[in-house]
Amino acid sequence: MPTSINITDLRNLVKEIMNEKSKKPLLESSYSQVINIVRGQKESIYQFGIMTAENPRGKPADATFNNKVNGQLEAELQKRGYGYSSIGGKFGGSKENSFLIRNIPYHEMVELGYRFKQEAVIFATKKKDDPFMTFIYVDTTTPSGIIGDKKEVVLSDENVQSREDFYSSVGMGDKEKKFLIPFFDDGYNTKRFTNAGRTVGDKS
């Protein structure tokens, strides 16, 4: 005999399924997927942010603390329903685990950066019908945020792959591949062009 279910049980079941679904945003972590987002080649992603909760104010913290605060940030991203990619990198001699957060608004990136005591976050956006991202370095030591630099290039050539500091990356060990947004490097102007479908920088 089929078991009957009342409307309350049905609502609770739907709610449970939706809650479980919200805990699992789509994670894209391969290098090709991440770099396509960064280069603006994924039409559904018109803006994104990059940040970590590790090493507050740029001061190295122990692994236990970093895992805890990054877990808190990840839980917050899941609560807000944002898809994200887990990426790595090294900045000022400290390795960091970060999140590339898809289609998050600028004001939320600033808020999260300030809340998790980060010196800065990266925000990227592109205008309608513009294939290129504009990358913004945002100082988040104040609640309103301060734009420190803008760039319209992302680098991933052999010179970037050999860098030992100040880079972002996907993968680990021999499979690690790096990319770089050259903030505060005046050698890279805002000229943009494509080479074999890849966004590259024009260094003067």
mmCIF file of C-alpha atoms in Angstrom:
data_model
loop_
_atom_site.group_PDB
_atom_site.id
_atom_site.type_symbol
_atom_site.label_atom_id
_atom_site.label_comp_id
_atom_site.label_asym_id
_atom_site.label_seq_id
_atom_site.Cartn_x
_atom_site.Cartn_y
_atom_site.Cartn_z
ATOM 1 C CA MET A 1 0.000 0.000 0.000
ATOM 2 C CA PRO A 2 1.479 3.405 -0.959
ATOM 3 C CA THR A 3 2.473 5.612 1.955
ATOM 4 C CA SER A 4 0.644 8.923 2.122
ATOM 5 C CA ILE A 5 2.474 12.194 2.727
ATOM 6 C CA ASN A 6 0.930 15.377 4.011
ATOM 7 C CA ILE A 7 1.636 18.876 2.726
ATOM 8 C CA THR A 8 3.865 19.739 5.705
ATOM 9 C CA ASP A 9 6.087 16.715 5.128
ATOM 10 C CA LEU A 10 6.282 17.568 1.437
ATOM 11 C CA ARG A 11 7.313 21.153 2.140
ATOM 12 C CA ASN A 12 9.967 19.986 4.595
ATOM 13 C CA LEU A 13 11.313 17.535 2.028
ATOM 14 C CA VAL A 14 11.529 20.234 -0.661
ATOM 15 C CA LYS A 15 13.199 22.601 1.808
ATOM 16 C CA GLU A 16 15.746 19.931 2.741
ATOM 17 C CA ILE A 17 16.567 19.274 -0.911
ATOM 18 C CA MET A 18 16.942 22.997 -1.646
ATOM 19 C CA ASN A 19 19.175 23.493 1.400
ATOM 20 C CA GLU A 20 21.373 20.594 0.367
ATOM 21 C CA LYS A 21 21.584 21.961 -3.170
ATOM 22 C CA SER A 22 22.576 25.409 -1.905
ATOM 23 C CA LYS A 23 25.537 23.877 -0.072
ATOM 24 C CA LYS A 24 27.033 22.628 -3.316
ATOM 25 C CA PRO A 25 27.636 25.473 -5.769
ATOM 26 C CA LEU A 26 29.186 24.384 -9.032
ATOM 27 C CA LEU A 27 32.940 24.238 -8.563
ATOM 28 C CA GLU A 28 35.146 24.736 -11.598
ATOM 29 C CA SER A 29 38.761 24.126 -10.717
ATOM 30 C CA SER A 30 40.627 23.058 -13.857
ATOM 31 C CA TYR A 31 43.105 25.581 -15.224
ATOM 32 C CA SER A 32 41.356 25.853 -18.573
ATOM 33 C CA GLN A 33 38.034 26.630 -16.914
ATOM 34 C CA VAL A 34 39.527 29.210 -14.563
ATOM 35 C CA ILE A 35 41.669 30.944 -17.166
ATOM 36 C CA ASN A 36 38.722 31.172 -19.566
ATOM 37 C CA ILE A 37 36.794 33.019 -16.868
ATOM 38 C CA VAL A 38 39.746 35.308 -16.151
ATOM 39 C CA ARG A 39 40.193 36.073 -19.842
ATOM 40 C CA GLY A 40 36.515 36.944 -20.217
ATOM 41 C CA GLN A 41 35.830 34.023 -22.543
ATOM 42 C CA LYS A 42 32.872 32.652 -20.624
ATOM 43 C CA GLU A 43 29.788 34.604 -21.669
ATOM 44 C CA SER A 44 27.737 33.765 -18.582
ATOM 45 C CA ILE A 45 30.358 35.334 -16.306
ATOM 46 C CA TYR A 46 30.504 39.102 -16.690
ATOM 47 C CA GLN A 47 32.234 39.870 -13.395
ATOM 48 C CA PHE A 48 34.028 38.043 -10.621
ATOM 49 C CA GLY A 49 36.106 38.552 -7.521
ATOM 50 C CA ILE A 50 39.224 36.883 -6.143
ATOM 51 C CA MET A 51 39.902 36.801 -2.415
ATOM 52 C CA THR A 52 41.010 34.709 0.518
ATOM 53 C CA ALA A 53 40.311 34.899 4.229
ATOM 54 C CA GLU A 54 43.798 33.625 5.071
ATOM 55 C CA ASN A 55 46.639 35.696 6.503
ATOM 56 C CA PRO A 56 44.593 38.731 7.653
ATOM 57 C CA ARG A 57 46.208 42.089 6.895
ATOM 58 C CA GLY A 58 48.940 40.249 5.036
ATOM 59 C CA LYS A 59 50.448 38.742 8.191
ATOM 60 C CA PRO A 60 51.207 35.000 7.925
ATOM 61 C CA ALA A 61 48.924 32.887 10.117
ATOM 62 C CA ASP A 62 49.148 29.207 11.020
ATOM 63 C CA ALA A 63 47.411 26.537 8.959
ATOM 64 C CA THR A 64 44.744 25.824 11.583
ATOM 65 C CA PHE A 65 43.630 29.443 11.682
ATOM 66 C CA ASN A 66 43.769 29.829 7.898
ATOM 67 C CA ASN A 67 41.691 26.701 7.344
ATOM 68 C CA LYS A 68 39.113 27.932 9.838
ATOM 69 C CA VAL A 69 38.637 31.414 8.373
ATOM 70 C CA ASN A 70 38.693 30.184 4.778
ATOM 71 C CA GLY A 71 36.017 27.671 5.761
ATOM 72 C CA GLN A 72 33.957 30.545 7.161
ATOM 73 C CA LEU A 73 34.353 32.459 3.900
ATOM 74 C CA GLU A 74 33.385 29.417 1.857
ATOM 75 C CA ALA A 75 30.289 28.890 4.020
ATOM 76 C CA GLU A 76 29.339 32.523 3.446
ATOM 77 C CA LEU A 77 29.689 32.129 -0.327
ATOM 78 C CA GLN A 78 27.487 29.036 -0.203
ATOM 79 C CA LYS A 79 24.923 30.875 1.929
ATOM 80 C CA ARG A 80 24.765 33.665 -0.658
ATOM 81 C CA GLY A 81 24.497 31.157 -3.493
ATOM 82 C CA TYR A 82 27.616 32.133 -5.437
ATOM 83 C CA GLY A 83 29.494 29.628 -7.568
ATOM 84 C CA TYR A 84 33.225 29.725 -7.064
ATOM 85 C CA SER A 85 36.499 28.101 -8.013
ATOM 86 C CA SER A 86 39.245 27.211 -5.568
ATOM 87 C CA ILE A 87 42.598 28.634 -6.666
ATOM 88 C CA GLY A 88 46.018 29.012 -5.087
ATOM 89 C CA GLY A 89 48.850 31.471 -5.227
ATOM 90 C CA LYS A 90 51.723 33.060 -3.383
ATOM 91 C CA PHE A 91 51.902 36.657 -2.240
ATOM 92 C CA GLY A 92 54.699 38.265 -0.253
ATOM 93 C CA GLY A 93 56.256 34.878 0.402
ATOM 94 C CA SER A 94 53.060 33.369 1.846
ATOM 95 C CA LYS A 95 51.129 30.685 0.016
ATOM 96 C CA GLU A 96 47.383 31.299 0.024
ATOM 97 C CA ASN A 97 44.237 29.438 -0.916
ATOM 98 C CA SER A 98 41.722 31.750 -2.547
ATOM 99 C CA PHE A 99 38.328 31.710 -4.203
ATOM 100 C CA LEU A 100 37.399 33.026 -7.633
ATOM 101 C CA ILE A 101 33.777 34.054 -7.053
ATOM 102 C CA ARG A 102 31.549 34.238 -10.103
ATOM 103 C CA ASN A 103 29.212 37.198 -10.763
ATOM 104 C CA ILE A 104 29.543 38.677 -7.281
ATOM 105 C CA PRO A 105 28.862 42.444 -7.103
ATOM 106 C CA TYR A 106 31.645 44.902 -6.319
ATOM 107 C CA HIS A 107 30.114 46.084 -3.028
ATOM 108 C CA GLU A 108 29.924 42.512 -1.712
ATOM 109 C CA MET A 109 33.585 41.889 -2.535
ATOM 110 C CA VAL A 110 34.545 45.037 -0.612
ATOM 111 C CA GLU A 111 32.323 44.041 2.289
ATOM 112 C CA LEU A 112 33.781 40.525 2.475
ATOM 113 C CA GLY A 113 37.347 41.787 2.132
ATOM 114 C CA TYR A 114 36.843 44.190 5.037
ATOM 115 C CA ARG A 115 34.937 41.632 7.111
ATOM 116 C CA PHE A 116 37.710 39.047 6.770
ATOM 117 C CA LYS A 117 40.403 41.682 7.421
ATOM 118 C CA GLN A 118 42.060 41.444 4.018
ATOM 119 C CA GLU A 119 44.466 44.085 2.779
ATOM 120 C CA ALA A 120 42.956 43.819 -0.693
ATOM 121 C CA VAL A 121 40.688 41.904 -3.033
ATOM 122 C CA ILE A 122 40.577 41.707 -6.817
ATOM 123 C CA PHE A 123 37.419 42.558 -8.725
ATOM 124 C CA ALA A 124 36.960 42.051 -12.464
ATOM 125 C CA THR A 125 34.182 43.197 -14.752
ATOM 126 C CA LYS A 126 33.462 43.691 -18.430
ATOM 127 C CA LYS A 127 31.042 45.925 -20.257
ATOM 128 C CA LYS A 128 28.361 44.629 -22.567
ATOM 129 C CA ASP A 129 29.808 43.469 -25.900
ATOM 130 C CA ASP A 130 33.363 43.875 -24.541
ATOM 131 C CA PRO A 131 35.303 40.578 -24.584
ATOM 132 C CA PHE A 132 37.918 41.795 -22.121
ATOM 133 C CA MET A 133 37.852 41.999 -18.348
ATOM 134 C CA THR A 134 39.008 45.088 -16.475
ATOM 135 C CA PHE A 135 40.780 44.049 -13.274
ATOM 136 C CA ILE A 136 40.627 46.270 -10.201
ATOM 137 C CA TYR A 137 42.879 46.043 -7.148
ATOM 138 C CA VAL A 138 40.793 47.172 -4.177
ATOM 139 C CA ASP A 139 42.247 48.064 -0.780
ATOM 140 C CA THR A 140 39.743 46.705 1.748
ATOM 141 C CA THR A 141 41.306 47.999 4.960
ATOM 142 C CA THR A 142 38.413 50.510 5.043
ATOM 143 C CA PRO A 143 34.689 49.661 4.815
ATOM 144 C CA SER A 144 34.209 51.575 1.557
ATOM 145 C CA GLY A 145 37.287 50.190 -0.197
ATOM 146 C CA ILE A 146 39.898 52.146 -2.167
ATOM 147 C CA ILE A 147 40.754 51.374 -5.780
ATOM 148 C CA GLY A 148 44.512 51.072 -6.007
ATOM 149 C CA ASP A 149 45.117 50.110 -9.629
ATOM 150 C CA LYS A 150 43.392 48.924 -12.797
ATOM 151 C CA LYS A 151 44.666 46.641 -15.519
ATOM 152 C CA GLU A 152 43.163 45.140 -18.653
ATOM 153 C CA VAL A 153 45.647 42.338 -19.153
ATOM 154 C CA VAL A 154 46.273 38.908 -17.686
ATOM 155 C CA LEU A 155 49.552 37.066 -18.226
ATOM 156 C CA SER A 156 50.269 33.340 -18.292
ATOM 157 C CA ASP A 157 53.412 33.024 -20.409
ATOM 158 C CA GLU A 158 56.635 31.159 -19.576
ATOM 159 C CA ASN A 159 57.928 34.058 -17.490
ATOM 160 C CA VAL A 160 54.844 33.832 -15.297
ATOM 161 C CA GLN A 161 55.192 30.048 -14.957
ATOM 162 C CA SER A 162 58.720 30.514 -13.582
ATOM 163 C CA ARG A 163 57.697 33.091 -10.958
ATOM 164 C CA GLU A 164 58.251 32.157 -7.328
ATOM 165 C CA ASP A 165 56.104 34.886 -5.751
ATOM 166 C CA PHE A 166 53.146 37.173 -6.484
ATOM 167 C CA TYR A 167 51.049 34.952 -8.715
ATOM 168 C CA SER A 168 47.760 33.045 -8.746
ATOM 169 C CA SER A 169 47.577 29.396 -9.738
ATOM 170 C CA VAL A 170 45.468 26.317 -10.342
ATOM 171 C CA GLY A 171 46.655 22.810 -9.491
ATOM 172 C CA MET A 172 49.510 21.595 -7.350
ATOM 173 C CA GLY A 173 53.052 20.333 -7.824
ATOM 174 C CA ASP A 174 53.969 19.507 -11.406
ATOM 175 C CA LYS A 175 50.389 20.261 -12.467
ATOM 176 C CA GLU A 176 50.398 23.804 -11.096
ATOM 177 C CA LYS A 177 49.812 26.475 -13.739
ATOM 178 C CA LYS A 178 50.095 30.162 -12.940
ATOM 179 C CA PHE A 179 48.580 33.427 -14.076
ATOM 180 C CA LEU A 180 49.266 37.029 -13.177
ATOM 181 C CA ILE A 181 47.424 40.332 -13.297
ATOM 182 C CA PRO A 182 50.329 42.825 -13.381
ATOM 183 C CA PHE A 183 49.047 45.389 -10.883
ATOM 184 C CA PHE A 184 51.362 48.312 -10.118
ATOM 185 C CA ASP A 185 53.583 47.475 -13.093
ATOM 186 C CA ASP A 186 53.589 50.582 -15.257
ATOM 187 C CA GLY A 187 55.277 48.655 -18.035
ATOM 188 C CA TYR A 188 51.892 47.199 -18.938
ATOM 189 C CA ASN A 189 49.564 49.753 -20.418
ATOM 190 C CA THR A 190 45.872 49.279 -21.195
ATOM 191 C CA LYS A 191 46.300 48.267 -24.821
ATOM 192 C CA ARG A 192 44.671 44.910 -25.408
ATOM 193 C CA PHE A 193 44.774 42.416 -28.229
ATOM 194 C CA THR A 194 44.374 38.715 -28.793
ATOM 195 C CA ASN A 195 46.993 36.215 -29.781
ATOM 196 C CA ALA A 196 45.683 32.748 -30.660
ATOM 197 C CA GLY A 197 42.527 33.571 -28.734
ATOM 198 C CA ARG A 198 44.362 34.548 -25.542
ATOM 199 C CA THR A 199 44.335 37.903 -23.843
ATOM 200 C CA VAL A 200 47.865 39.215 -23.498
ATOM 201 C CA GLY A 201 49.546 42.364 -22.260
ATOM 202 C CA ASP A 202 51.321 44.990 -24.301
ATOM 203 C CA LYS A 203 54.466 45.905 -22.411
ATOM 204 C CA SER A 204 55.937 49.232 -23.435
#
